[in-house]
């Protein structure tokens, strides 16, 4: 009989206060549920529809409602920092904010 060893790694999601405030302001309960499910999959290493936007920042695209976006940056193999969120309408402004937050964030922040 042979055995197969599996190593399961869960990625730690950290968030900026900017992201936490954005998420708390979401009023659409279905959107909150969809976003929570996507973040759980992200923590399992299943990013889905993601696009690099520059300077190490990526955009997680959620095809629901106004086209929600979550901006994040990987820090090593096991940490993802959730920088900020928005939607298709505020995309350019959100990308600029995410890049700024990525430069300012340190592990002591969360």
PDB file of C-alpha atoms in Angstrom, residues 22-58:
ATOM      1  CA  UNK A  22     -14.929  49.800   2.082  1.00  0.00           C
ATOM      2  CA  UNK A  23     -16.183  46.304   2.869  1.00  0.00           C
ATOM      3  CA  UNK A  24     -18.180  47.517   5.894  1.00  0.00           C
ATOM      4  CA  UNK A  25     -19.938  50.155   3.739  1.00  0.00           C
ATOM      5  CA  UNK A  26     -21.274  47.592   1.250  1.00  0.00           C
ATOM      6  CA  UNK A  27     -25.052  47.526   1.636  1.00  0.00           C
ATOM      7  CA  UNK A  28     -25.860  44.791  -0.900  1.00  0.00           C
ATOM      8  CA  UNK A  29     -26.000  41.573   1.143  1.00  0.00           C
ATOM      9  CA  UNK A  30     -25.621  39.368  -1.919  1.00  0.00           C
ATOM     10  CA  UNK A  31     -22.522  41.318  -2.973  1.00  0.00           C
ATOM     11  CA  UNK A  32     -21.054  40.895   0.520  1.00  0.00           C
ATOM     12  CA  UNK A  33     -21.659  37.137   0.313  1.00  0.00           C
ATOM     13  CA  UNK A  34     -20.136  36.867  -3.171  1.00  0.00           C
ATOM     14  CA  UNK A  35     -17.097  38.904  -2.104  1.00  0.00           C
ATOM     15  CA  UNK A  36     -16.624  36.803   1.054  1.00  0.00           C
ATOM     16  CA  UNK A  37     -16.733  33.615  -1.037  1.00  0.00           C
ATOM     17  CA  UNK A  38     -14.154  35.005  -3.481  1.00  0.00           C
ATOM     18  CA  UNK A  39     -11.859  35.949  -0.611  1.00  0.00           C
ATOM     19  CA  UNK A  40     -12.147  32.451   0.849  1.00  0.00           C
ATOM     20  CA  UNK A  41     -11.133  30.999  -2.526  1.00  0.00           C
ATOM     21  CA  UNK A  42      -8.271  33.493  -2.722  1.00  0.00           C
ATOM     22  CA  UNK A  43      -7.031  32.276   0.674  1.00  0.00           C
ATOM     23  CA  UNK A  44      -7.059  28.734  -0.720  1.00  0.00           C
ATOM     24  CA  UNK A  45      -4.869  29.831  -3.631  1.00  0.00           C
ATOM     25  CA  UNK A  46      -7.694  29.989  -6.183  1.00  0.00           C
ATOM     26  CA  UNK A  47      -7.545  33.585  -7.355  1.00  0.00           C
ATOM     27  CA  UNK A  48      -9.847  33.310 -10.376  1.00  0.00           C
ATOM     28  CA  UNK A  49     -10.220  36.418 -12.557  1.00  0.00           C
ATOM     29  CA  UNK A  50      -7.212  38.544 -11.614  1.00  0.00           C
ATOM     30  CA  UNK A  51      -5.275  41.143 -13.583  1.00  0.00           C
ATOM     31  CA  UNK A  52      -1.959  42.764 -12.655  1.00  0.00           C
ATOM     32  CA  UNK A  53      -2.292  46.561 -12.591  1.00  0.00           C
ATOM     33  CA  UNK A  54       1.355  47.433 -11.934  1.00  0.00           C
ATOM     34  CA  UNK A  55       3.814  47.955  -9.092  1.00  0.00           C
ATOM     35  CA  UNK A  56       3.049  44.511  -7.665  1.00  0.00           C
ATOM     36  CA  UNK A  57      -0.667  45.249  -7.233  1.00  0.00           C
ATOM     37  CA  UNK A  58      -3.350  42.996  -8.696  1.00  0.00           C
TER      38      UNK A  58
END
